[in-house]
Amino acid sequence: SMEAEVETRLLLQEAQESIEAAQSYRRELEQRLRGLQQARKQIRESATLTRDVLEQHFNELKGTLKKLLDERLMSLLQEVDAIEQESIKPLDECQKLIEHGVSTANDLLREGENAVHGDVGQQNEKLCSFTKKALHIQLDSLPEVPSLVDVPCLSAQLDDCLLTILKNQIFRHGTVASRPPVQLEEFVEKPGGILVRWCKVDDDFVPQDYRLQYRKSTASHFEDVYVGSETEFIVLHIDPNVDYQFRVCARGDGRQEWSPWSVPQMGCTTLVPHEWTPGLEGYSLSSRRNIALRNDSQSSGVLYSKAPTYFCGQTLTFRQVLSGQLPDRRDSLGVCVEQQNGYDSLQRDKAVCISTNGAVFVNGKEMTNQLPAVTSGSTVTFDMEAVQLGPSSNEGGNFKLRVTISSNNREVVFDWVLDQCCVSLYFGCSFSYPGWKVLVF
């Protein structure tokens, strides 16, 4: 009986495993079925959309062609009318002159016949008057009538090759693509933004430019956010925890038209945007508080972030939109453990920064390595990662961050030793004189 129980347990275990395997198999099949349904839906919807686009485009073409042909016909008919009127006018004038001459000749004939066949008593007087009138009218003067070869003979010259040219162009106009040459590849969350990457999937396609568009999932229209030759772009002003739809297309080398759009994909960021602290007298902020301008106020100090929103493992970017006329050695951009008021620079303890002349400071001490000066258009990035977690003690120096500061294609790398574990950090800037304007993301 013991062996029977063991055998039964084994059989039950095998049966249970088979049931679990069957359930897992069914889930996989159902998932693949959903994938097939999505694929079928994409084919059907894209085919319907393509039909609508083609019909609309060719209907617009037909309407435009008819309008153009009607306008050209009207122009040619008006030209015929103008030539006809201009050519008939001198003939009409000549006809009036001839008809007047015929009428005069008729009157003269009647008067001459009366004079010849009239009473004998008045015959000499009538004959004399008739002869004078005949001499006055100048019966040998005749108006000039143009010959047929000298007057216009209108005709229409119509080149039949236009139809051939149009036919060849129309037969080559438009293509139907089953797959776009570029597709979206990756979405990387950024504070208040998304880094979008795309790639070319057609080996024969040679791209010249890319075009990225996006829209909120609730919006009806896409809008351009980037056009250029790069294959990635950081889309800013993205609301956290909101779905956005993205699509990309490309323009072939030497071509004017854009390729079909990629399959739209959803992207989202959970990271709140970086913001400067409002209210500091020396600085004016943009509406989104991600741009700070050093104003004309005489007040000086460090402008900090509103919250410690920079986390290790991320890239913090400062873009110098404008540079001030008067740089100062105390000017700086950087990262710190905590906000400390009363300082006029980040060149202090528990902070790392770069000055506008390119000097790098760690805990207030200047490094020997130096970066290029920060000027208008410069981009400075900070990257940090934890490299050592020591035992918790009161001696300090138990937490180390590997810091990389990059500016104008050069970088410095160093270890920043702190006496406490820092999951998130503040960022800040300080400028002594007005005119400096910096964007953070």
Coordinates of C-alpha atoms in Angstrom, one line a residue:
S1 CA 0.0 0.0 0.0
M2 CA 2.9 2.3 0.7
E3 CA 4.2 1.8 -2.8
A4 CA 0.7 2.4 -4.2
E5 CA 0.5 5.7 -2.3
V6 CA 3.9 6.8 -3.6
E7 CA 3.0 5.9 -7.1
T8 CA -0.3 7.8 -6.7
R9 CA 1.5 10.9 -5.4
L10 CA 3.9 10.7 -8.3
L11 CA 1.1 10.3 -10.8
L12 CA -0.7 13.2 -9.2
Q13 CA 2.4 15.3 -9.3
E14 CA 3.0 14.5 -13.0
A15 CA -0.6 15.2 -13.7
Q16 CA -0.4 18.6 -11.9
E17 CA 2.8 19.4 -13.8
S18 CA 1.0 18.5 -17.1
I19 CA -2.0 20.7 -16.1
E20 CA 0.4 23.6 -15.4
A21 CA 2.2 23.0 -18.6
A22 CA -1.1 22.9 -20.5
Q23 CA -2.2 26.1 -18.9
S24 CA 1.1 27.8 -19.7
Y25 CA 0.8 26.5 -23.3
R26 CA -2.7 27.8 -23.6
R27 CA -1.7 31.2 -22.3
E28 CA 1.1 31.3 -24.8
L29 CA -1.3 30.3 -27.6
E30 CA -3.8 32.9 -26.5
Q31 CA -1.1 35.6 -26.4
R32 CA 0.0 34.6 -29.9
L33 CA -3.7 34.6 -31.0
R34 CA -4.0 38.2 -29.7
G35 CA -0.8 39.1 -31.6
L36 CA -2.3 37.6 -34.8
Q37 CA -5.5 39.6 -34.2
Q38 CA -3.5 42.8 -33.8
A39 CA -1.5 42.0 -36.9
R40 CA -4.7 41.4 -38.9
K41 CA -6.2 44.6 -37.5
Q42 CA -3.2 46.6 -38.5
I43 CA -3.3 45.2 -42.0
R44 CA -7.0 45.9 -42.4
E45 CA -6.9 49.4 -40.9
S46 CA -3.8 50.4 -42.8
A47 CA -5.3 49.1 -46.1
T48 CA -8.5 51.0 -45.4
L49 CA -6.6 54.2 -44.6
T50 CA -4.4 53.7 -47.7
R51 CA -7.5 53.3 -49.9
D52 CA -9.0 56.5 -48.5
V53 CA -5.7 58.4 -49.0
L54 CA -5.4 57.2 -52.6
E55 CA -9.0 58.0 -53.5
Q56 CA -8.8 61.4 -51.9
H57 CA -5.5 62.2 -53.6
F58 CA -6.7 61.2 -57.1
N59 CA -10.0 62.9 -56.7
E60 CA -8.2 66.1 -55.8
L61 CA -5.9 65.6 -58.8
K62 CA -8.9 65.1 -61.1
G63 CA -10.5 68.2 -59.7
T64 CA -7.3 70.2 -60.1
L65 CA -6.7 68.9 -63.6
K66 CA -10.2 69.7 -64.7
K67 CA -9.9 73.2 -63.3
L68 CA -6.5 73.7 -65.0
L69 CA -7.8 72.4 -68.3
D70 CA -11.0 74.6 -68.1
E71 CA -8.8 77.7 -67.3
R72 CA -6.5 76.9 -70.2
L73 CA -9.5 76.4 -72.6
M74 CA -11.0 79.7 -71.4
S75 CA -7.7 81.5 -71.9
L76 CA -7.4 80.2 -75.5
L77 CA -11.0 81.0 -76.4
Q78 CA -10.5 84.6 -75.1
E79 CA -7.4 84.8 -77.3
V80 CA -9.4 83.7 -80.3
D81 CA -12.1 86.3 -79.5
A82 CA -9.5 89.0 -79.2
I83 CA -7.8 88.2 -82.5
E84 CA -11.2 87.9 -84.2
Q85 CA -12.4 91.3 -83.0
E86 CA -9.1 93.0 -83.7
S87 CA -9.0 91.6 -87.3
I88 CA -12.7 92.3 -88.1
K89 CA -12.6 95.9 -87.0
P90 CA -10.7 97.4 -90.0
L91 CA -12.8 95.2 -92.4
D92 CA -16.0 96.6 -90.9
E93 CA -14.6 100.2 -91.4
C94 CA -13.7 99.4 -95.0
Q95 CA -17.2 97.9 -95.6
K96 CA -18.8 101.1 -94.3
L97 CA -16.7 103.1 -96.6
I98 CA -17.5 100.9 -99.6
E99 CA -21.3 101.0 -98.8
H100 CA -21.1 104.8 -98.5
G101 CA -19.4 104.9 -101.9
V102 CA -22.1 102.6 -103.4
S103 CA -24.8 104.9 -102.0
T104 CA -23.1 108.0 -103.4
A105 CA -22.6 106.3 -106.8
N106 CA -26.3 105.4 -106.9
D107 CA -27.3 109.0 -106.1
L108 CA -24.9 110.3 -108.8
L109 CA -26.3 107.8 -111.3
R110 CA -29.9 108.9 -110.7
E111 CA -28.9 112.5 -111.0
G112 CA -27.0 111.8 -114.3
E113 CA -29.9 110.0 -115.8
N114 CA -32.2 112.8 -114.9
A115 CA -29.9 115.3 -116.5
V116 CA -29.5 113.4 -119.7
H117 CA -33.2 112.5 -120.1
G118 CA -34.7 115.7 -118.6
D119 CA -36.4 118.8 -120.0
V120 CA -34.5 120.5 -122.8
G121 CA -34.9 123.9 -121.2
Q122 CA -33.0 123.0 -118.0
Q123 CA -30.8 120.3 -119.5
N124 CA -27.7 122.4 -119.9
E125 CA -27.9 123.6 -116.3
K126 CA -28.4 120.0 -114.9
L127 CA -25.7 118.5 -117.1
C128 CA -23.2 121.2 -115.8
S129 CA -24.1 120.6 -112.1
F130 CA -23.9 116.8 -112.6
T131 CA -20.5 117.1 -114.3
K132 CA -19.1 119.3 -111.4
K133 CA -20.4 116.8 -108.8
A134 CA -18.9 113.8 -110.6
L135 CA -15.5 115.5 -110.8
H136 CA -15.8 116.4 -107.0
I137 CA -16.6 112.8 -106.0
Q138 CA -13.4 111.5 -107.6
L139 CA -14.9 108.4 -109.3
D140 CA -11.4 106.9 -109.9
S141 CA -10.6 106.7 -106.1
L142 CA -11.4 103.2 -104.7
P143 CA -10.8 101.9 -101.1
E144 CA -8.1 99.2 -100.6
V145 CA -9.5 95.7 -99.9
P146 CA -7.0 93.3 -98.3
S147 CA -6.5 90.0 -100.0
L148 CA -7.3 86.7 -98.2
V149 CA -3.6 86.0 -97.7
D150 CA -3.2 89.2 -95.8
V151 CA -6.0 88.7 -93.2
P152 CA -5.8 86.3 -90.2
C153 CA -6.9 82.7 -90.7
L154 CA -7.3 81.4 -87.1
S155 CA -6.4 77.8 -86.2
A156 CA -5.6 75.8 -83.0
Q157 CA -2.2 74.1 -82.6
L158 CA -2.7 71.2 -80.2
D159 CA 0.3 69.0 -79.3
D160 CA -0.8 65.4 -78.9
C161 CA 2.4 64.6 -77.0
L162 CA 0.9 66.2 -73.8
L163 CA -1.4 63.2 -73.4
T164 CA 1.6 60.9 -73.7
I165 CA 3.6 62.9 -71.2
L166 CA 0.7 63.0 -68.8
K167 CA 0.0 59.3 -69.3
N168 CA 3.6 58.4 -68.5
Q169 CA 3.7 60.6 -65.4
I170 CA 0.3 59.3 -64.2
F171 CA 1.3 55.7 -64.6
R172 CA 4.4 56.4 -62.5
H173 CA 2.6 58.5 -59.9
G174 CA 2.2 57.1 -56.4
T175 CA 3.4 53.8 -54.9
V176 CA 2.1 51.4 -52.3
A177 CA 4.5 50.3 -49.7
S178 CA 3.9 47.2 -47.5
R179 CA 6.5 48.2 -45.0
P180 CA 7.9 51.7 -44.0
P181 CA 11.7 52.0 -44.4
V182 CA 12.2 53.2 -40.8
Q183 CA 10.7 52.1 -37.5
L184 CA 10.7 53.3 -33.9
E185 CA 13.3 51.4 -31.9
E186 CA 13.4 52.6 -28.3
F187 CA 11.9 55.0 -25.8
V188 CA 14.0 56.1 -22.8
E189 CA 12.4 58.0 -19.9
K190 CA 13.8 61.4 -19.2
P191 CA 12.7 64.0 -16.6
G192 CA 9.7 65.7 -18.3
G193 CA 10.7 64.1 -21.6
I194 CA 11.3 61.0 -23.7
L195 CA 14.4 60.1 -25.7
V196 CA 13.1 58.5 -28.9
R197 CA 15.3 56.4 -31.0
W198 CA 14.6 55.0 -34.5
C199 CA 16.4 52.8 -37.1
K200 CA 16.4 52.0 -40.8
V201 CA 14.9 48.6 -41.6
D202 CA 15.2 48.7 -45.4
D203 CA 18.7 48.0 -46.5
D204 CA 18.2 49.5 -50.0
F205 CA 16.8 52.8 -48.6
V206 CA 19.3 55.6 -48.3
P207 CA 17.9 58.2 -45.9
Q208 CA 18.7 61.9 -46.2
D209 CA 16.4 63.3 -43.4
Y210 CA 14.1 61.9 -40.7
R211 CA 10.8 63.4 -39.5
L212 CA 9.5 62.6 -36.0
Q213 CA 5.9 63.4 -35.0
Y214 CA 4.0 63.0 -31.7
R215 CA 0.6 63.6 -30.1
K216 CA -1.1 63.0 -26.8
S217 CA -3.2 59.9 -26.9
T218 CA -6.2 62.1 -26.5
A219 CA -5.3 64.4 -29.4
S220 CA -6.5 64.0 -33.0
H221 CA -3.6 65.4 -34.9
F222 CA 0.2 64.6 -34.9
E223 CA 2.6 67.5 -34.9
D224 CA 6.3 67.7 -36.0
V225 CA 8.8 67.6 -33.2
Y226 CA 12.0 66.9 -35.1
V227 CA 13.3 67.0 -38.7
G228 CA 17.0 66.2 -39.3
S229 CA 19.6 63.6 -40.0
E230 CA 20.0 62.2 -36.4
T231 CA 18.4 58.9 -35.4
E232 CA 17.4 60.0 -31.9
F233 CA 15.8 63.0 -30.3
I234 CA 14.8 64.1 -26.8
V235 CA 11.2 65.2 -26.9
L236 CA 10.7 67.7 -24.0
H237 CA 7.6 69.2 -22.4
I238 CA 6.1 65.7 -21.9
D239 CA 3.6 65.4 -19.0
P240 CA 4.5 62.6 -16.6
N241 CA 2.4 59.4 -16.6
V242 CA 0.6 60.4 -19.8
D243 CA 0.6 58.3 -23.0
Y244 CA 2.0 59.9 -26.1
Q245 CA 1.9 58.3 -29.6
F246 CA 5.0 58.7 -31.8
R247 CA 5.7 57.9 -35.5
V248 CA 8.7 58.5 -37.8
C249 CA 9.3 58.7 -41.6
A250 CA 12.3 59.4 -43.8
R251 CA 13.1 61.2 -47.0
G252 CA 15.3 59.3 -49.5
D253 CA 18.6 60.8 -50.7
G254 CA 17.8 63.4 -53.5
R255 CA 14.0 63.0 -53.1
Q256 CA 11.4 65.5 -52.1
E257 CA 8.6 63.3 -50.9
W258 CA 8.5 61.6 -47.5
S259 CA 8.3 57.8 -47.0
P260 CA 5.3 56.1 -45.4
W261 CA 5.0 56.5 -41.6
S262 CA 6.3 53.9 -39.3
V263 CA 3.9 51.9 -37.1
P264 CA 2.8 54.3 -34.4
Q265 CA 4.0 53.4 -30.9
M266 CA 3.1 54.6 -27.4
G267 CA 5.7 56.3 -25.1
C268 CA 5.5 57.5 -21.6
T269 CA 7.7 59.0 -18.8
T270 CA 7.2 58.6 -15.1
L271 CA 9.9 61.1 -14.2
V272 CA 8.8 64.6 -13.2
P273 CA 10.4 67.4 -15.2
H274 CA 13.4 69.3 -13.8
E275 CA 12.4 72.8 -12.5
W276 CA 14.3 75.7 -11.1
T277 CA 13.1 77.1 -7.8
P278 CA 10.9 80.2 -8.4
G279 CA 11.2 83.4 -6.4
L280 CA 14.9 84.0 -6.3
E281 CA 15.4 87.8 -7.0
G282 CA 18.3 87.5 -9.4
Y283 CA 16.7 85.1 -11.8
S284 CA 13.6 85.1 -14.1
L285 CA 12.1 81.7 -15.1
S286 CA 10.1 80.5 -18.1
S287 CA 6.5 79.3 -17.7
R288 CA 7.6 75.6 -17.4
R289 CA 10.4 76.7 -15.0
N290 CA 13.0 74.7 -17.0
I291 CA 14.8 77.9 -18.3
A292 CA 16.5 80.4 -16.0
L293 CA 17.6 83.9 -17.1
R294 CA 20.0 85.9 -14.9
N295 CA 18.3 89.3 -14.8
D296 CA 19.5 92.8 -14.1
S297 CA 19.0 92.5 -10.4
Q298 CA 22.1 93.2 -8.2
S299 CA 21.1 90.3 -6.0
S300 CA 23.4 87.3 -6.3
G301 CA 23.3 83.7 -5.1
V302 CA 22.9 80.1 -6.2
L303 CA 19.7 79.2 -8.0
Y304 CA 18.8 75.6 -7.0
S305 CA 16.4 73.0 -8.4
K306 CA 12.9 73.0 -6.9
A307 CA 13.5 69.4 -5.7
P308 CA 16.2 66.8 -5.7
T309 CA 15.0 65.4 -9.1
Y310 CA 18.4 64.2 -10.4
F311 CA 19.0 60.5 -9.8
C312 CA 22.2 58.5 -10.3
G313 CA 22.2 56.6 -13.6
Q314 CA 20.5 59.5 -15.4
T315 CA 22.0 62.2 -17.6
L316 CA 21.5 65.8 -16.5
T317 CA 21.9 68.3 -19.3
F318 CA 22.4 72.0 -19.2
R319 CA 22.1 73.9 -22.5
Q320 CA 23.4 77.5 -22.5
V321 CA 20.8 79.3 -24.5
L322 CA 22.6 82.7 -24.1
S323 CA 25.9 83.7 -22.5
G324 CA 26.4 86.9 -20.5
Q325 CA 28.7 89.7 -21.6
L326 CA 30.8 89.5 -18.4
P327 CA 31.9 86.0 -17.3
D328 CA 33.1 85.6 -13.7
R329 CA 35.3 82.9 -12.2
R330 CA 32.5 82.2 -9.6
D331 CA 29.9 81.4 -12.3
S332 CA 29.0 77.7 -12.3
L333 CA 26.7 74.9 -13.3
G334 CA 26.5 71.7 -11.2
V335 CA 25.1 69.2 -8.8
C336 CA 24.9 69.3 -5.0
V337 CA 23.7 67.2 -2.1
E338 CA 21.6 69.9 -0.5
Q339 CA 20.5 73.5 -0.9
Q340 CA 22.7 75.8 1.1
N341 CA 21.9 79.5 1.0
G342 CA 24.4 82.2 1.7
Y343 CA 26.8 81.1 -1.1
D344 CA 27.4 82.9 -4.3
S345 CA 28.7 79.9 -6.2
L346 CA 28.5 76.1 -6.3
Q347 CA 32.3 76.0 -5.8
R348 CA 31.8 74.7 -2.2
D349 CA 31.6 71.5 -0.1
K350 CA 29.2 68.7 -1.1
A351 CA 28.9 70.0 -4.7
V352 CA 30.6 69.3 -8.1
C353 CA 30.4 71.9 -10.8
I354 CA 32.0 73.4 -13.9
S355 CA 32.6 77.2 -14.2
T356 CA 32.0 79.1 -17.3
N357 CA 35.7 79.2 -18.1
G358 CA 35.8 75.4 -18.1
A359 CA 37.3 74.8 -14.6
V360 CA 35.9 71.8 -12.7
F361 CA 35.4 72.0 -9.0
V362 CA 34.9 69.0 -6.6
N363 CA 33.8 70.0 -3.0
G364 CA 35.2 73.5 -3.6
K365 CA 38.6 72.4 -4.9
E366 CA 39.6 73.0 -8.5
M367 CA 40.8 70.0 -10.5
T368 CA 43.8 70.1 -12.8
N369 CA 41.8 68.9 -15.7
Q370 CA 39.8 71.6 -17.5
L371 CA 37.0 71.6 -20.1
P372 CA 36.3 74.1 -22.8
A373 CA 34.6 77.3 -21.8
V374 CA 30.8 77.4 -21.6
T375 CA 29.5 79.8 -24.2
S376 CA 26.2 80.5 -26.0
G377 CA 25.0 77.2 -27.5
S378 CA 27.2 75.0 -25.3
T379 CA 25.8 71.8 -23.8
V380 CA 27.1 70.4 -20.5
T381 CA 26.1 67.0 -19.2
F382 CA 26.5 65.3 -15.8
D383 CA 26.4 61.5 -15.5
M384 CA 26.8 59.8 -12.1
E385 CA 26.8 56.2 -10.9
A386 CA 27.5 54.7 -7.5
V387 CA 30.7 52.7 -7.4
Q388 CA 31.3 52.0 -3.7
L389 CA 29.1 51.5 -0.7
G390 CA 31.2 51.3 2.4
P391 CA 30.1 50.3 5.9
S392 CA 27.9 52.8 7.7
S393 CA 30.2 54.7 10.1
N394 CA 30.7 58.1 11.5
E395 CA 34.2 58.5 10.0
G396 CA 32.8 59.7 6.6
G397 CA 33.9 58.8 3.1
N398 CA 31.7 55.8 2.9
F399 CA 29.9 56.7 -0.3
K400 CA 31.5 57.2 -3.7
L401 CA 30.0 58.4 -7.0
R402 CA 31.7 58.1 -10.4
V403 CA 31.1 61.5 -12.1
T404 CA 31.5 62.2 -15.8
I405 CA 31.2 65.9 -16.9
S406 CA 31.1 66.5 -20.6
S407 CA 31.3 69.8 -22.5
N408 CA 31.9 70.4 -26.2
N409 CA 32.9 66.8 -27.0
R410 CA 35.4 66.6 -24.1
E411 CA 34.9 65.1 -20.7
V412 CA 36.5 64.6 -17.3
V413 CA 35.8 61.5 -15.1
F414 CA 36.5 61.5 -11.3
D415 CA 35.2 59.9 -8.1
W416 CA 33.2 62.1 -5.7
V417 CA 33.5 60.9 -2.1
L418 CA 30.5 61.8 0.2
D419 CA 29.9 61.0 3.8
Q420 CA 26.3 60.0 3.2
C421 CA 24.3 57.9 0.7
C422 CA 22.6 60.1 -1.8
V423 CA 19.8 58.6 -3.9
S424 CA 18.8 61.9 -5.4
L425 CA 20.6 65.2 -5.8
Y426 CA 19.8 68.9 -6.4
F427 CA 21.2 70.8 -9.3
G428 CA 22.0 74.5 -9.5
C429 CA 23.6 77.5 -11.2
S430 CA 25.1 80.8 -10.3
F431 CA 26.0 83.8 -12.5
S432 CA 27.3 87.1 -11.2
Y433 CA 26.3 89.2 -14.1
P434 CA 23.1 89.4 -16.2
G435 CA 22.5 87.9 -19.7
W436 CA 23.1 84.2 -18.9
K437 CA 20.2 81.9 -19.9
V438 CA 20.3 78.2 -19.2
L439 CA 17.9 75.3 -20.0
V440 CA 17.9 72.1 -17.9
F441 CA 16.6 68.7 -18.9

